[in-house]
Amino acid sequence: MDMDAPAELGSFLRTRRAGLRPEDVGLVAYGTRRRVPGLRREELAQLAGVSVAYYTRLEQGQSTGASDGVLDAIARALRLSPDERAHLSNLARPPRAARRPTPRAGSARPATRRLIAAMGGVPAVVLDRRFDVLAWNPLGHALIAGHLPADAPERPAARPNTQRMLFLDPHTRELYPDWPGEARRAVSSLRVAAGAHPDDRRLAELIGELSMRSAEFAALWSRHPVRRCAFGTKSFHHPLVGPLELDFEMTRLPDSGGQGLLMYGAEPGSPSEAALRLLAREAVTFYAP
């Protein structure tokens, strides 16, 4: 599967245009029968202050190099979020001049490995920009993938991928009580990555694989959700310690080619903090090699 930026741009604009009604943006809807859901192209062009012909070419992938002013006007008309605005810019003006070969499978730096190993009470996972797991500490492994070998990230050909696990691994599906919400969050993050790296062949292959093997992924992907999910709260139902409500934070590592450090934590004094401490103890027995 190739990431065709013009086609992706058209799909993104159509989904956002379909999500707005004339009355949502202060337009008068004449008549009761409309052939398209949401705003018509001419209505969106009117709101953005561009010609219908120009907007049509943009939505059909026939116009490249749109100016900041035009993209900002369209973003305002579509009421895009900051993440969606950045995604629109990536799709409308892919960085052709800076294209490079797809990076080979990387690895976490030794210093990063030592850092997460020292975080004994904090589940920590190092991910690359394709969501492959490059490293995890024992508690990170126990939390998200205790059913997999602890050394799985050390084998590039068979590394765990959090997106693939979420949609294709039944053990991972059972880990999240709100699986639909977790799935939406995952696809939103993957859309951001795909827009920022349209020439990453391995990322495109992952998206193609998930689209073919998971109808749920394909349905979510077609809605074009876009959101950087860098922090928040996740619910777990862990097979060893039961319910957990954990905060998470994703921090991008400098000079790493897009690697990120994903960390989890519980509110002090909460049942989740006690369960996390129990997991740290139980994992030594249950998940020992």
Short mmCIF file of C-alpha atoms in Angstrom, two decimals:
data_model
loop_
_atom_site.label_atom_id
_atom_site.label_comp_id
_atom_site.label_asym_id
_atom_site.label_seq_id
_atom_site.Cartn_x
_atom_site.Cartn_y
_atom_site.Cartn_z
CA MET A 1 0.00 0.00 0.00
CA ASP A 2 1.41 3.39 -1.01
CA MET A 3 0.53 6.59 0.80
CA ASP A 4 -0.73 8.74 -2.10
CA ALA A 5 -0.69 12.24 -0.59
CA PRO A 6 -3.07 13.83 -3.15
CA ALA A 7 -5.59 11.02 -2.69
CA GLU A 8 -5.23 11.22 1.08
CA LEU A 9 -5.75 14.98 0.93
CA GLY A 10 -8.97 14.55 -1.04
CA SER A 11 -10.26 11.92 1.34
CA PHE A 12 -9.45 14.06 4.36
CA LEU A 13 -11.16 17.15 2.95
CA ARG A 14 -14.26 15.18 1.93
CA THR A 15 -14.67 13.58 5.36
CA ARG A 16 -14.38 16.94 7.09
CA ARG A 17 -16.70 18.66 4.63
CA ALA A 18 -19.26 15.89 5.10
CA GLY A 19 -19.18 16.42 8.85
CA LEU A 20 -20.41 20.03 8.67
CA ARG A 21 -23.97 21.14 7.98
CA PRO A 22 -24.78 24.56 6.49
CA GLU A 23 -26.43 25.67 9.72
CA ASP A 24 -23.28 24.72 11.65
CA VAL A 25 -21.33 27.43 9.85
CA GLY A 26 -24.03 30.07 9.49
CA LEU A 27 -25.15 29.29 5.94
CA VAL A 28 -28.77 29.16 4.85
CA ALA A 29 -29.70 25.71 3.49
CA TYR A 30 -32.23 26.21 0.70
CA GLY A 31 -34.45 23.23 0.05
CA THR A 32 -34.65 20.01 1.97
CA ARG A 33 -33.03 17.57 -0.46
CA ARG A 34 -29.25 17.60 -0.69
CA ARG A 35 -27.30 15.17 -2.83
CA VAL A 36 -24.27 15.16 -0.57
CA PRO A 37 -23.90 14.95 3.21
CA GLY A 38 -22.61 18.06 4.86
CA LEU A 39 -21.36 21.09 2.97
CA ARG A 40 -21.20 21.27 -0.80
CA ARG A 41 -17.89 22.17 -2.42
CA GLU A 42 -19.19 25.56 -3.46
CA GLU A 43 -20.31 26.26 0.11
CA LEU A 44 -16.92 25.36 1.53
CA ALA A 45 -15.18 27.44 -1.15
CA GLN A 46 -17.42 30.39 -0.26
CA LEU A 47 -16.54 30.09 3.42
CA ALA A 48 -12.82 29.83 2.68
CA GLY A 49 -12.82 32.67 0.18
CA VAL A 50 -11.40 30.63 -2.70
CA SER A 51 -12.84 29.80 -6.09
CA VAL A 52 -14.91 26.66 -6.47
CA ALA A 53 -12.64 25.53 -9.31
CA TYR A 54 -9.51 25.90 -7.18
CA TYR A 55 -11.02 24.07 -4.21
CA THR A 56 -12.26 21.29 -6.50
CA ARG A 57 -8.77 20.83 -7.95
CA LEU A 58 -7.33 20.72 -4.42
CA GLU A 59 -9.85 18.11 -3.28
CA GLN A 60 -9.18 16.05 -6.40
CA GLY A 61 -5.43 16.13 -5.84
CA GLN A 62 -4.79 18.22 -8.96
CA SER A 63 -3.29 21.25 -7.22
CA THR A 64 -0.09 21.28 -5.20
CA GLY A 65 1.79 23.90 -3.27
CA ALA A 66 -1.21 25.65 -1.73
CA SER A 67 -0.18 28.75 0.19
CA ASP A 68 -0.32 29.07 3.96
CA GLY A 69 -3.11 31.60 3.57
CA VAL A 70 -5.28 29.26 1.52
CA LEU A 71 -4.70 26.31 3.84
CA ASP A 72 -5.44 28.45 6.89
CA ALA A 73 -8.66 29.68 5.29
CA ILE A 74 -9.78 26.15 4.48
CA ALA A 75 -8.83 24.96 7.97
CA ARG A 76 -10.91 27.73 9.52
CA ALA A 77 -13.87 26.98 7.27
CA LEU A 78 -13.70 23.29 8.19
CA ARG A 79 -13.16 24.10 11.88
CA LEU A 80 -10.09 21.92 12.06
CA SER A 81 -8.23 21.26 15.28
CA PRO A 82 -4.53 22.19 15.52
CA ASP A 83 -3.56 18.56 14.84
CA GLU A 84 -5.86 18.45 11.83
CA ARG A 85 -4.41 21.73 10.53
CA ALA A 86 -0.90 20.31 10.70
CA HIS A 87 -2.11 17.15 8.96
CA LEU A 88 -3.74 19.22 6.20
CA SER A 89 -0.45 21.02 5.61
CA ASN A 90 1.48 17.73 5.45
CA LEU A 91 -0.92 16.32 2.88
CA ALA A 92 -1.20 19.46 0.79
CA ARG A 93 2.54 20.05 0.68
CA PRO A 94 4.40 16.76 1.18
CA PRO A 95 8.16 17.29 1.64
CA ARG A 96 9.21 15.98 -1.77
CA ALA A 97 12.54 17.79 -1.78
CA ALA A 98 13.56 16.19 1.50
CA ARG A 99 12.61 12.64 0.69
CA ARG A 100 14.98 9.99 1.89
CA PRO A 101 15.01 6.19 1.75
CA THR A 102 12.87 4.51 4.37
CA PRO A 103 15.05 4.03 7.49
CA ARG A 104 15.92 0.48 8.38
CA ALA A 105 14.76 -1.08 11.60
CA GLY A 106 16.41 0.88 14.38
CA SER A 107 17.09 0.25 18.01
CA ALA A 108 16.89 2.18 21.25
CA ARG A 109 20.08 3.90 22.35
CA PRO A 110 22.00 2.19 25.18
CA ALA A 111 21.47 5.27 27.36
CA THR A 112 17.71 5.06 26.76
CA ARG A 113 17.73 1.39 27.72
CA ARG A 114 19.56 2.19 30.94
CA LEU A 115 17.10 4.96 31.68
CA ILE A 116 13.98 2.79 31.38
CA ALA A 117 15.68 -0.04 33.28
CA ALA A 118 16.18 2.35 36.19
CA MET A 119 12.48 3.24 36.19
CA GLY A 120 11.55 0.23 38.27
CA GLY A 121 8.09 1.41 39.37
CA VAL A 122 7.11 2.99 36.05
CA PRO A 123 5.99 0.97 33.00
CA ALA A 124 8.11 2.32 30.15
CA VAL A 125 8.19 1.40 26.45
CA VAL A 126 10.31 2.79 23.61
CA LEU A 127 8.48 2.99 20.27
CA ASP A 128 9.63 4.02 16.83
CA ARG A 129 7.53 6.21 14.56
CA ARG A 130 5.77 3.10 13.18
CA PHE A 131 4.82 1.99 16.73
CA ASP A 132 7.24 -0.94 16.73
CA VAL A 133 8.44 -1.73 20.26
CA LEU A 134 12.22 -1.16 20.39
CA ALA A 135 12.61 -1.75 24.13
CA TRP A 136 10.61 -2.01 27.34
CA ASN A 137 11.42 -2.36 30.98
CA PRO A 138 10.05 -5.36 32.93
CA LEU A 139 7.00 -3.47 34.15
CA GLY A 140 6.25 -2.06 30.70
CA HIS A 141 6.45 -5.56 29.27
CA ALA A 142 4.23 -6.96 32.02
CA LEU A 143 1.63 -4.23 31.54
CA ILE A 144 1.07 -4.26 27.79
CA ALA A 145 2.37 -7.61 26.51
CA GLY A 146 3.20 -10.09 29.24
CA HIS A 147 2.02 -12.91 26.98
CA LEU A 148 4.91 -12.21 24.61
CA PRO A 149 8.57 -13.09 25.21
CA ALA A 150 10.45 -10.41 27.13
CA ASP A 151 13.16 -10.34 24.45
CA ALA A 152 10.71 -9.86 21.55
CA PRO A 153 11.85 -6.25 20.87
CA GLU A 154 15.38 -7.52 20.28
CA ARG A 155 14.30 -9.40 17.14
CA PRO A 156 13.72 -6.82 14.37
CA ALA A 157 11.91 -9.25 12.07
CA ALA A 158 9.29 -10.09 14.71
CA ARG A 159 9.12 -7.02 16.91
CA PRO A 160 5.78 -6.33 18.60
CA ASN A 161 3.88 -3.43 17.08
CA THR A 162 1.32 -1.81 19.35
CA GLN A 163 -1.08 -1.03 16.48
CA ARG A 164 -0.94 -4.55 15.08
CA MET A 165 -1.39 -6.02 18.55
CA LEU A 166 -4.41 -3.85 19.26
CA PHE A 167 -6.29 -4.95 16.16
CA LEU A 168 -5.02 -8.47 15.56
CA ASP A 169 -3.99 -9.91 18.95
CA PRO A 170 -6.93 -11.17 21.07
CA HIS A 171 -4.87 -10.91 24.28
CA THR A 172 -4.30 -7.22 23.68
CA ARG A 173 -7.96 -6.63 22.84
CA GLU A 174 -8.97 -8.11 26.19
CA LEU A 175 -6.55 -5.77 27.97
CA TYR A 176 -8.66 -2.68 27.19
CA PRO A 177 -12.21 -2.47 28.62
CA ASP A 178 -12.90 0.44 26.25
CA TRP A 179 -11.39 -1.20 23.19
CA PRO A 180 -13.33 0.96 20.68
CA GLY A 181 -11.99 4.12 22.32
CA GLU A 182 -8.46 2.75 22.34
CA ALA A 183 -8.82 1.77 18.69
CA ARG A 184 -9.93 5.29 17.72
CA ARG A 185 -6.98 6.75 19.59
CA ALA A 186 -4.57 4.37 17.84
CA VAL A 187 -5.87 5.11 14.34
CA SER A 188 -5.79 8.86 15.04
CA SER A 189 -2.11 8.61 16.01
CA LEU A 190 -1.32 6.44 13.00
CA ARG A 191 -2.95 9.01 10.70
CA VAL A 192 -0.67 11.70 12.13
CA ALA A 193 2.39 9.51 11.52
CA ALA A 194 1.31 8.65 7.98
CA GLY A 195 0.74 12.29 7.10
CA ALA A 196 4.13 13.31 8.46
CA HIS A 197 5.99 10.46 6.72
CA PRO A 198 4.21 9.78 3.40
CA ASP A 199 7.26 8.03 1.92
CA ASP A 200 7.78 5.53 4.74
CA ARG A 201 7.21 2.26 2.92
CA ARG A 202 7.14 0.10 6.03
CA LEU A 203 4.59 2.37 7.65
CA ALA A 204 2.43 2.16 4.53
CA GLU A 205 2.78 -1.64 4.57
CA LEU A 206 1.55 -1.74 8.17
CA ILE A 207 -1.49 0.33 7.26
CA GLY A 208 -2.18 -1.91 4.27
CA GLU A 209 -1.88 -5.04 6.38
CA LEU A 210 -4.26 -3.75 9.02
CA SER A 211 -6.73 -2.55 6.39
CA MET A 212 -6.79 -6.02 4.82
CA ARG A 213 -6.91 -8.07 8.03
CA SER A 214 -9.17 -5.94 10.23
CA ALA A 215 -12.54 -4.63 9.06
CA GLU A 216 -12.67 -2.53 12.23
CA PHE A 217 -9.39 -0.84 11.37
CA ALA A 218 -10.49 -0.27 7.76
CA ALA A 219 -13.73 1.37 8.91
CA LEU A 220 -11.92 3.68 11.34
CA TRP A 221 -9.20 4.51 8.81
CA SER A 222 -11.79 5.56 6.22
CA ARG A 223 -13.13 8.22 8.63
CA HIS A 224 -9.72 9.89 8.62
CA PRO A 225 -9.40 10.66 12.35
CA VAL A 226 -6.39 12.83 13.19
CA ARG A 227 -5.16 13.53 16.71
CA ARG A 228 -1.81 13.42 18.47
CA CYS A 229 -2.49 11.25 21.50
CA ALA A 230 0.60 12.17 23.49
CA PHE A 231 -0.95 12.10 26.95
CA GLY A 232 -4.12 11.13 28.73
CA THR A 233 -5.63 8.31 30.76
CA LYS A 234 -6.12 4.66 29.82
CA SER A 235 -8.14 1.93 31.46
CA PHE A 236 -6.80 -1.63 31.61
CA HIS A 237 -8.19 -4.93 32.79
CA HIS A 238 -4.99 -6.83 33.41
CA PRO A 239 -5.13 -10.65 33.63
CA LEU A 240 -2.94 -10.66 36.76
CA VAL A 241 -4.03 -7.65 38.79
CA GLY A 242 -7.42 -6.65 37.42
CA PRO A 243 -8.57 -3.05 36.75
CA LEU A 244 -6.05 -0.25 36.32
CA GLU A 245 -6.59 3.43 35.57
CA LEU A 246 -3.28 4.87 34.43
CA ASP A 247 -2.07 8.20 33.14
CA PHE A 248 0.23 8.01 30.13
CA GLU A 249 2.72 10.37 28.54
CA MET A 250 4.57 10.01 25.25
CA THR A 251 7.82 11.97 25.04
CA ARG A 252 9.71 12.25 21.76
CA LEU A 253 13.39 11.40 22.07
CA PRO A 254 15.77 13.89 20.42
CA ASP A 255 17.93 12.84 17.47
CA SER A 256 16.31 9.41 17.34
CA GLY A 257 14.48 9.38 14.01
CA GLY A 258 11.08 9.78 15.61
CA GLN A 259 11.39 7.41 18.56
CA GLY A 260 9.21 8.05 21.60
CA LEU A 261 9.25 7.05 25.25
CA LEU A 262 5.81 5.95 26.48
CA MET A 263 5.40 5.97 30.27
CA TYR A 264 2.50 5.08 32.55
CA GLY A 265 1.72 6.10 36.11
CA ALA A 266 -1.06 5.87 38.68
CA GLU A 267 -2.52 8.47 41.03
CA PRO A 268 -0.72 8.26 44.40
CA GLY A 269 -2.67 6.30 46.99
CA SER A 270 -5.14 4.94 44.45
CA PRO A 271 -6.14 1.28 43.94
CA SER A 272 -4.37 1.48 40.59
CA GLU A 273 -1.09 2.41 42.27
CA ALA A 274 -1.44 -0.61 44.56
CA ALA A 275 -2.26 -2.83 41.57
CA LEU A 276 0.78 -1.52 39.70
CA ARG A 277 3.04 -2.36 42.65
CA LEU A 278 1.48 -5.82 42.78
CA LEU A 279 2.09 -6.26 39.06
CA ALA A 280 5.75 -5.36 39.55
CA ARG A 281 6.03 -8.17 42.09
CA GLU A 282 3.89 -10.72 40.28
CA ALA A 283 5.59 -10.16 36.93
CA VAL A 284 8.84 -11.49 38.33
CA THR A 285 7.16 -14.88 38.80
CA PHE A 286 4.69 -15.02 35.92
CA TYR A 287 6.73 -13.40 33.17
CA ALA A 288 10.21 -14.56 34.02
CA PRO A 289 12.05 -16.05 31.02
#
